Amino acid sequence: MFWIMLLISKLAFSYYVEILPLVGPTKLIMQLTVDTYAWPELFPNGTHNFGVIVAIWAPIVLVYFMDGQIWYAIYSTIYGGILGAFSHLGEIRTLGMLRSRFESVPTAFRERLVALSKEKAENSHLDDVAARKNIAKFSQVWNEFVHSLRLEDLISHRERDLLLVPYTSSRVSVVQWPPFLLASKIPIAVDMAKDFTRKEDSELFKKIQHDEYMHYAVIECYETLREILTDLLDDRDDKFVINEICKRVETSIEQHRFLIEFRMSGLPVLHDKLEKFLKLLLTDYDDVELYKPRIINFLQDIIEIITQDVMVDGHDVLKRSDLHHQDDESKREQRFEKINIPLLHNKSWREKVVRLSVLFSEKESAINVPMNLEARRRMAFFANSLFMTMPSAPEVRNMLSFSVLTPYFKEDVLYSWEELNEDNEDGISILFYLEKIYPDEWTNFLERINDPKLGYASKDDKELIRHWVSYRGQTLSRTVRGMMYYRQALDLQCFLEYALDSAIFKGYRTIDRSDVHNKATFDYSQALTDLKFTYVVSCQVYGAQKKSSDDRDRSCASNILNLMLTYPSLRVAYIDERDEKVGGKSEKIYYSVLVKGGDKLDEEIYRIKLPGPPTEIGEGKPENQNHAIIFTRGEALQTIDMNQDNYFEEAFKMRNVLEEFQKPRHVRRKPTILGLREHIFTGSVSSLAWFMSNQETSFVTIGQRVLANPLRVRFHYGHPDIFDRLFHITRGGISKASRIINLSEDIFSGFNSTLRGGYVTHHEYIQVGKGRDVGMNQISLFEAKVANGNGEQTLSRDVYRLGRRFDFYRMLSFYFTTVGFYFCSMITVLTVYVFLYGRLYMALSGLEMAIIENPTIHQSKALEDALATQSVFQIGLLLVLPMVMEIGLERGFRTALGDLIIMQLQLASVFFTFQLGTKAHYYGRTILHGGSKYRATGRGFVVFHAKFADNYRRYSRSHFVKGLELFILLIVYEAYADTYLSSGLYFFITWSMWFLVASWLFAPFVFNPSGFDWQKTVDDWTDWKRWMGNRGGIGIQPDKSWESWWDGEQEHLKYTDIRGRILEILLACRFFVYQFGIVYHLDIAHNSRSLLVYGLSWVVMATVLLVLKMISMGRRRFGTDFQLMFRILKGLLFLGFISVMTVLFVVCGLTVSDVFASILAFLPTGWAFLLIGQACRPMLKGVGFWDPIKELARAYEYIMGIVILMPIALLSWFPFVSEFQTRLLFNQAFSRGLQISMILAGKKDKGTPMPT
C-alpha cells in the first residue's frame, strides 16, 4: 500500500504538472519553421526543431526520474511519524511530563525490566510486601542511574540528592518519591498551616491532600523524623517522650482535635530548628566529644519548642514522663543526653537524614532539576521507554550471552596533559574550550573532586582532568567506559534477582558485603556476569605501539593498558608481527593475540597464527574486526565504533533487546540483526554540529523505522547494531573487507545477512550514544567517503543480486533508500546543467527568440511549472521533512517549528545544498572512474580557522569549478536571453540556481570560524600565494605545493580505463559551446554567420596558447641564467599585445563589451583544453606539450582563487560581518550562555579555576 499510494501520487503529479502542460507547446514547436539563426546552423535541412525539443524535455525527463525521491521523503515522513506515535515515542519528553507520570514509572519498570518467574507472572496482583519490594528494586536502578549522572558530572550534589529515591522501609507508610517531586512541599505546608485561621481539621487536611505529593511529603517527614529520633536516642525514657508526643498527634487527628491541641503558629520555629538539627547530624567532626553536646542541645531545644510552643498541654507529656523516674531532678538533668553516636556513621541511616534534610531545606520548587539538558533528555527517554513495547526481561541466567566488539586504529585514547593545554593559533586550548562549552559540567566536576567524602584527594588532579576532557571527546576511553556499563547493569540485575529481601530493602550501595550470604550472592553475580558479557577492543596496532619510539604511540599503548587495569573484564586483541625461522630462513609471522590486564602489565590469553598480514589484504577497519571476532563469545555480538558512548540506564535494557532474537513472530524466520537507535551527542557545539546531529538523528530514528517496517529493507548502517553471532560467523562474518569495493563495509554485512536468508529489525526503546563530525571539513570528508562507498555499492554484485531477488515493491524500497538517494542527488545537479545548457543553446542559436516571438507559443509557464519540483530538492528542503517530523514527535511540534526557523536563519539550506554537491561529485566520479578510498575525517574538537588554501584544495574540484561553471552559464544566459523576467515562478527557479552557485562557492568560508576576520584573510592570501608558487616533485606533500596537489587531483585518471577517458573528453567538449555561440554575438563579427568567424576565434585561441608555450619555454631556458633575455621576451609580448588590441579597436570595430564577452567565450575553451589534456596526459607528455598545460592550469587556479577570495576580502573589511558570522556559527552555544566570542578572540582568562 505504501508504494501503491506513492506511485499513484508520483505518476499523477508527473503527468498533470510536468508532462501534460508541455504536450501542446511541443506540438506547436515541432510545426514551426525557423529561418533565422544567430550562428551557422549545422543542420539546415533538419525539421521539427528537434534541438529545441531536446532542450525543453531533457530536464523534464531527468526530473521525472528524480522526483520519486521527493515523494519517498514525503510518504516515509508521514508513515514514520504515525508509526512513531503508535510506538509511544515522545509521550514523556519534558520534566513536567516526567513529574506528572512518575507515579506510574515503578509499575512500568516492573512490567518491562524486572524478571518474573512463571508463578509470579501468572499472579499479576501485588500484595503490600511485593509492591514495596518492587519499589525497592526500582529505587536501586533509579539511584544507580542518578549516581552515574553524577559521576559523569551532568548533575551536582544538590541535584543528585533531589533525584535519589530511598529504599523502601516498612516503617514508612507511604511511597517515598524522589525529593525533586516533593521539594518545597514541606515549607509550603508549614506556611499553609501557620496562616490557617479556621478551626476544622478537615479543611486544613483537605488543602494538604489536594496536592498529592504534599500529602506524601508531610506523612513521610513525620514518620521519618520519628524514626530518626527514636533510633538516635539511647535512653528508654527519652524514647517514651517521643512516642507520647507522636501518640498525641495521631490521637488528635483521629478525634479531629488537631488544631485545638496544637498551635500552628509554632511550626515555623520548629521547622527552622529541625532543619539546622538535620544539617548538624550530617556534619563530619573529628572530635566526637565536641560534636555530642551540640546534638544534645539541639534535641533539648526541639523538645522544648514542641512541648511549649506547639502543643497546648505539652507539659503533661513531660509530667507523665517524670512519673517513670524515681529521682525526678537527676533524671531531668540527664534527659536527652544519651544518644547513639555510632549510628551517625551508618550509611543507611545517614541516607534517611540526607533525604529528610533535603525535604525540610528545599524552599524552591525543583521543577527545573536537573538543569543540564543532556541529563533531562536521558531521564525523559528512559522513563518514556518503559511505556514502549518491548519483550519481557528474562532472568540473567536465562538471557542470551553477548559480546561487544570495538575496532580501534590510532585514534585518541586519553588526551595528554600537553594536548589539553596546547594553544591553537587563536590561543585556545582544548581544556579552556571545554570549560566554556560545558560550564555547568566543569563546575560539577570541581565540586565532585573537591568533596573529601568521595576519596579524590589522593588522586592526581591532572589525571582527573584528563579523564573529564576525554569523556567529552570521541575517545576510546569514553567508549570503553560506556560499554562497561553493561557489566555494571548485569551486576545490579543479579543482585536484585538473587539477594534476600532484607538486602534489597537495605540497598545495593549500603549492604554489608562481608556478610556470608551477601558475599556468596556477589560472587555468584560476578561469575554469572563473566559468562554473559564479554568486551573485546580490537586494537590492531597495539603491539606495534608498545614497541614504537614515537611518543604518541607509546602514550596510546600506555593508556590502553591502563584501561585494561581499570576494567579487569576488558580484553584487547591486536595483530602481532614477529620474525621467526621457517626452514632456516627468517620470515615475518603474524598472529592474532588476545590480552587482558594483569597486576601491572598485560597478560596474554590466546595467540592464533595468521596466514598473512590481514590489514594489508583488505580494508583496514573490517579486517580489524574480522581478525578479532574469534575472541568474542556468546550468541549475540554488538558492534560498537570508536565514536560511540553508552549509558547505564540503557544498558539495563540490554537483556530485553536480546529477547528479540527469541521473540515469536508472524514470519518463520527470526531476525539476524537487531538495529538500535542512536543519540548524536555532538550537536551542541556549533550550528554545523547541530545540523549534522539533526540530520543523522532523523536517519537513525524515523528513517530506519520506515526501512524496517513496512519496507523490510533496513540493513546495517553503523555500529550499535546487534548481530546473531552464530548466524553470521557461519555465513561469511560481519564485515566484508575487499579493498575499494567494500569501502562502506557496514552496509555489506546487511546485504550479506539478507542474501543468506536473514532479516533486520529496528528497535527504539533503547539508545546508544554516537559522535559525529562537527566541522565543515570533517563533515565534507565524511559525506565524500559515504558517497564513494555508495558509488562502489552501485557497481557491486551484492546490489545486483539483491535487486534480482526482491519483488518489485521491495526493490523500489531498496533503490530509493540506498544507491538511489545518491543517484537522485547526482541527477538533481545534472538537471541544473541540462536545463542551463539547453537554454544556452536556445539563446545563443537564436531559436529561443524566434519561438517566443511567435504568438502561438506560450510554453514558458509550462516549462517552469515542470521544473519547480527540482528546485525544492535542490535547495536542500528534502532533508528537512523527516527531521521536522522526528523533532515534533519527540520534542513537540512547536519546538520542531522553532528549530526549523532557527536552522534556516543559521543558513541550514546553504549547508545542505553544499553537501548535495559533495554527494553528487564523489558519487559521479566513482561511477565514472572507480578508485574510491577511505578518508579519515578526524574526531577532534574543531573550532580553529581553516586556511583558504586548505579549503581551496578540498573543494576546488568538487564545488568551486562547478560553481563557477554554473555562474558563467547564468551570466551568459542572462546576457543573451532577456526573456521571461516577468514570470515569478521562473524567477524562483533561477534564484534557486543562483542560490546553489553561492552555496557551492562560499559555504566553506561562511561556516569557517573567523572566516571574515581581516587579519586572517590577509594571512590566508599570503599562505595561498606561497602554496601556488611552490614547485612540486617527489616527496613534496600536496599541502606544500600546488603542483603536487594538482598531480594528486588527477589520480583517478591514472587508473581509469579507456571508457573513462573517452567520457571525460566528451564531457569536456561542452565548454566549446560558449566560444561557438558567443563569437557570433560580438560587435566585431558584424552579424556575420560565416564559419570563418569561428575559425578566426580559434586563431586567437591558438595565439594565446602559443604565448603561454613561449613563456613556459622562456622561464625554463632563460629564467635562471638569462634574466635580461626573459624580461625582453615578456616586454616584446606585452608590446605586441597592445599593438594588436589597438588595431582591433581602431580598424576592426572591437568594443569593450566584446572584450568581456570574449573572456566569457575563451575561458571555458581553455578549461576544456585542460580537461582533455589531463585525460590525454600520457600522450601529451610524449610530445612535450605537458608543461604548457601545467602553466595554463596554474593560470586558471590563480583566476579561480582570486575570484573566490575577493568577496571574502571585501566583507572582511567590515568588523560586524565577523561578529555576525560568529553568532551564526555558534548560536546554540550563545543561547546557553556560553562565551564563544571569548574563545574565538583568544581572550583566555589566566585565572582559570583549577581543582584544589
Coordinates of C-alpha atoms in Angstrom, one line a residue, residues 255-518:
Q255 CA -10.6 12.8 67.0
H256 CA -10.5 15.8 64.7
R257 CA -8.9 17.9 67.5
F258 CA -5.5 18.6 65.9
L259 CA -6.0 22.3 65.6
I260 CA -7.3 22.5 69.1
E261 CA -4.5 20.6 70.8
F262 CA -1.6 22.1 68.6
R263 CA -0.6 25.7 67.9
M264 CA 0.2 26.1 64.2
S265 CA 2.0 29.4 64.9
G266 CA 4.9 27.5 66.4
L267 CA 5.6 25.4 63.4
P268 CA 7.9 27.8 61.6
V269 CA 10.2 28.0 64.6
L270 CA 10.2 24.2 64.9
H271 CA 10.8 23.8 61.2
D272 CA 13.9 26.1 61.3
K273 CA 15.3 24.3 64.4
L274 CA 14.8 20.8 62.8
E275 CA 16.4 22.0 59.6
K276 CA 19.6 23.1 61.5
F277 CA 19.5 19.9 63.6
L278 CA 19.5 17.7 60.5
K279 CA 22.4 19.5 58.9
L280 CA 24.2 19.1 62.2
L281 CA 23.7 15.4 62.1
L282 CA 25.3 15.3 58.6
T283 CA 28.4 17.3 59.6
D284 CA 31.7 15.4 59.8
Y285 CA 33.5 16.1 63.1
D286 CA 36.9 14.6 64.1
D287 CA 36.2 15.1 67.8
V288 CA 33.1 13.3 68.8
E289 CA 33.0 14.8 72.3
L290 CA 32.7 18.3 70.8
Y291 CA 30.0 17.0 68.4
K292 CA 27.8 15.2 71.0
P293 CA 26.9 18.3 73.2
R294 CA 25.7 20.2 70.3
I295 CA 23.4 17.4 69.2
I296 CA 22.1 17.1 72.8
N297 CA 21.4 20.9 73.0
F298 CA 19.5 20.8 69.7
L299 CA 17.5 17.8 70.9
Q300 CA 16.5 19.5 74.1
D301 CA 15.6 22.7 72.2
I302 CA 13.4 20.8 69.8
I303 CA 11.5 19.0 72.6
E304 CA 11.1 22.3 74.4
I305 CA 9.6 24.0 71.3
I306 CA 7.3 21.1 70.7
T307 CA 6.0 20.9 74.3
Q308 CA 5.8 24.6 75.0
D309 CA 5.3 26.4 71.6
V310 CA 3.4 23.9 69.6
M311 CA 1.5 21.6 72.0
V312 CA -1.3 23.3 74.0
D313 CA -0.7 20.9 77.0
G314 CA 2.8 19.8 76.3
H315 CA 3.8 20.0 79.9
D316 CA 1.6 17.0 80.6
V317 CA 3.8 14.9 78.3
L318 CA 6.8 15.7 80.4
K319 CA 4.9 15.2 83.7
R320 CA 3.9 11.7 82.5
S321 CA 7.5 11.0 81.7
D322 CA 8.5 12.2 85.1
L323 CA 6.2 9.6 86.8
H324 CA 8.5 6.9 85.4
H325 CA 11.5 8.3 87.3
Q326 CA 12.4 7.7 90.9
D327 CA 14.6 10.7 91.1
D328 CA 12.9 13.4 89.1
E329 CA 15.6 16.0 89.5
S330 CA 18.5 13.8 88.4
K331 CA 16.6 12.4 85.5
R332 CA 15.5 15.8 84.4
E333 CA 19.1 16.9 84.2
Q334 CA 20.1 13.8 82.2
R335 CA 17.1 13.9 79.8
F336 CA 18.1 13.5 76.1
E337 CA 21.8 13.2 76.9
K338 CA 22.2 9.6 75.9
I339 CA 22.5 9.3 72.2
N340 CA 23.7 6.6 69.8
I341 CA 26.8 8.2 68.4
P342 CA 27.9 5.2 66.2
L343 CA 24.6 5.4 64.4
L344 CA 25.8 8.7 62.8
H345 CA 28.3 6.6 60.7
N346 CA 25.6 4.2 59.4
K347 CA 25.2 4.7 55.7
S348 CA 21.6 3.6 55.5
W349 CA 20.6 5.9 58.5
R350 CA 22.5 8.8 57.1
E351 CA 20.7 8.5 53.7
K352 CA 17.4 8.9 55.6
V353 CA 18.8 12.0 57.3
V354 CA 20.0 13.4 54.0
R355 CA 16.6 12.9 52.4
L356 CA 14.8 14.5 55.3
S357 CA 17.1 17.4 55.4
V358 CA 16.5 18.0 51.7
L359 CA 12.7 17.9 52.2
F360 CA 13.0 20.4 55.0
S361 CA 15.5 22.8 53.5
E362 CA 14.4 23.0 49.8
K363 CA 12.2 26.1 49.8
E364 CA 12.1 26.5 46.0
S365 CA 10.4 24.2 43.5
A366 CA 12.7 21.6 41.8
I367 CA 10.7 21.9 38.6
N368 CA 14.0 22.6 36.7
V369 CA 16.0 19.9 38.3
P370 CA 18.2 18.8 36.7
M371 CA 19.4 21.9 34.8
N372 CA 21.7 20.0 32.4
L373 CA 19.9 19.4 29.1
E374 CA 21.6 16.1 28.5
A375 CA 20.6 14.8 31.9
R376 CA 17.0 15.9 31.2
R377 CA 17.0 14.2 27.9
R378 CA 18.3 10.9 29.3
M379 CA 15.8 10.9 32.2
A380 CA 12.9 11.6 29.9
F381 CA 13.9 9.0 27.4
F382 CA 14.4 6.3 30.0
A383 CA 11.1 7.0 31.6
N384 CA 9.3 7.1 28.2
S385 CA 10.9 3.8 27.0
L386 CA 9.4 2.0 30.0
F387 CA 5.9 2.6 28.4
M388 CA 7.0 1.3 25.0
T389 CA 6.5 -2.2 23.7
M390 CA 9.5 -4.4 24.4
P391 CA 10.0 -8.1 25.3
S392 CA 9.8 -9.1 29.0
A393 CA 13.2 -9.3 30.7
P394 CA 14.4 -12.9 31.4
E395 CA 16.4 -13.8 34.4
V396 CA 20.1 -13.1 34.0
R397 CA 21.0 -16.8 34.0
N398 CA 18.4 -17.4 31.2
M399 CA 19.3 -14.4 29.0
L400 CA 21.4 -14.7 25.8
S401 CA 25.1 -14.2 26.4
F402 CA 26.6 -11.5 24.2
S403 CA 29.9 -9.8 23.3
V404 CA 30.8 -6.2 22.3
L405 CA 33.4 -5.6 19.7
T406 CA 35.1 -2.2 19.0
P407 CA 37.7 -1.7 16.3
Y408 CA 40.4 0.8 17.1
F409 CA 43.3 2.0 15.0
K410 CA 45.3 5.1 16.2
E411 CA 42.6 7.4 17.5
D412 CA 42.9 9.2 20.8
V413 CA 42.6 7.0 23.8
L414 CA 43.0 9.6 26.5
Y415 CA 44.1 13.2 25.9
S416 CA 47.5 14.0 27.4
W417 CA 48.1 17.0 29.7
E418 CA 50.1 18.7 26.9
E419 CA 47.3 18.2 24.4
L420 CA 44.8 19.7 26.8
N421 CA 46.9 22.9 27.4
E422 CA 48.3 23.3 23.9
D423 CA 47.0 26.5 22.4
N424 CA 45.9 26.6 18.8
E425 CA 46.5 29.6 16.5
D426 CA 43.8 31.6 18.3
G427 CA 45.3 30.9 21.7
I428 CA 42.6 28.4 22.7
S429 CA 43.4 25.1 24.4
I430 CA 41.1 22.1 24.4
L431 CA 40.7 22.4 28.2
F432 CA 39.7 26.1 28.1
Y433 CA 37.3 25.4 25.2
L434 CA 35.5 22.7 27.1
E435 CA 35.3 24.7 30.3
K436 CA 33.4 27.3 28.3
I437 CA 31.3 24.9 26.3
Y438 CA 30.3 22.9 29.3
P439 CA 30.4 25.3 32.2
D440 CA 27.9 23.5 34.4
E441 CA 29.7 20.2 34.0
W442 CA 33.0 21.8 34.8
T443 CA 31.5 23.2 38.0
N444 CA 30.0 19.9 38.9
F445 CA 33.4 18.2 38.2
L446 CA 35.2 20.6 40.6
E447 CA 32.5 20.0 43.2
R448 CA 33.0 16.3 42.9
I449 CA 36.7 16.0 43.1
N450 CA 36.9 18.6 46.0
D451 CA 34.4 16.5 48.1
P452 CA 36.5 14.8 50.8
K453 CA 33.9 12.1 51.2
L454 CA 34.5 10.7 47.7
G455 CA 38.2 10.0 48.1
Y456 CA 39.6 12.0 45.3
A457 CA 42.2 13.8 47.5
S458 CA 44.7 11.0 46.9
K459 CA 44.4 11.2 43.1
D460 CA 46.3 13.3 40.7
D461 CA 44.2 16.4 39.7
K462 CA 45.8 16.4 36.2
E463 CA 44.8 12.7 35.7
L464 CA 41.2 13.5 36.7
I465 CA 41.1 16.5 34.4
R466 CA 42.4 14.4 31.5
H467 CA 39.6 11.9 32.0
W468 CA 37.0 14.7 32.3
V469 CA 38.1 16.2 29.0
S470 CA 38.4 12.8 27.3
Y471 CA 34.9 11.8 28.3
R472 CA 33.6 14.8 26.3
G473 CA 35.5 13.9 23.2
Q474 CA 35.3 11.0 20.8
T475 CA 37.9 8.9 22.5
L476 CA 38.4 5.2 23.2
S477 CA 38.2 5.9 27.0
R478 CA 34.7 7.3 26.6
T479 CA 33.6 4.3 24.5
V480 CA 35.1 1.7 27.0
R481 CA 33.5 3.5 30.0
G482 CA 30.1 3.4 28.2
M483 CA 30.3 -0.2 27.2
M484 CA 31.4 -1.3 30.7
Y485 CA 28.0 -0.1 31.9
Y486 CA 26.7 -3.4 30.6
R487 CA 28.7 -5.2 33.3
Q488 CA 27.5 -2.8 36.0
A489 CA 23.9 -3.3 34.9
L490 CA 24.2 -7.1 34.9
D491 CA 25.8 -6.9 38.4
L492 CA 22.8 -4.9 39.7
Q493 CA 20.3 -7.2 37.9
C494 CA 21.9 -10.3 39.6
F495 CA 21.7 -8.6 43.0
L496 CA 18.0 -7.8 42.5
E497 CA 17.3 -11.3 41.5
Y498 CA 19.3 -13.4 43.9
A499 CA 19.7 -11.2 47.0
L500 CA 17.5 -11.6 50.1
D501 CA 14.6 -9.2 50.6
S502 CA 16.3 -7.8 53.6
A503 CA 19.4 -7.0 51.5
I504 CA 17.2 -5.4 48.8
F505 CA 15.5 -3.2 51.3
K506 CA 18.8 -2.2 52.8
G507 CA 20.2 -1.1 49.5
Y508 CA 22.7 -2.1 46.8
R509 CA 25.3 0.5 47.9
T510 CA 24.8 0.2 51.7
I511 CA 24.7 -3.5 52.1
D512 CA 27.4 -5.2 54.1
R513 CA 29.4 -7.3 51.5
S514 CA 31.4 -9.1 54.2
D515 CA 28.2 -10.9 55.3
V516 CA 28.5 -14.6 54.3
H517 CA 25.2 -14.7 52.3
N518 CA 25.8 -11.3 50.7

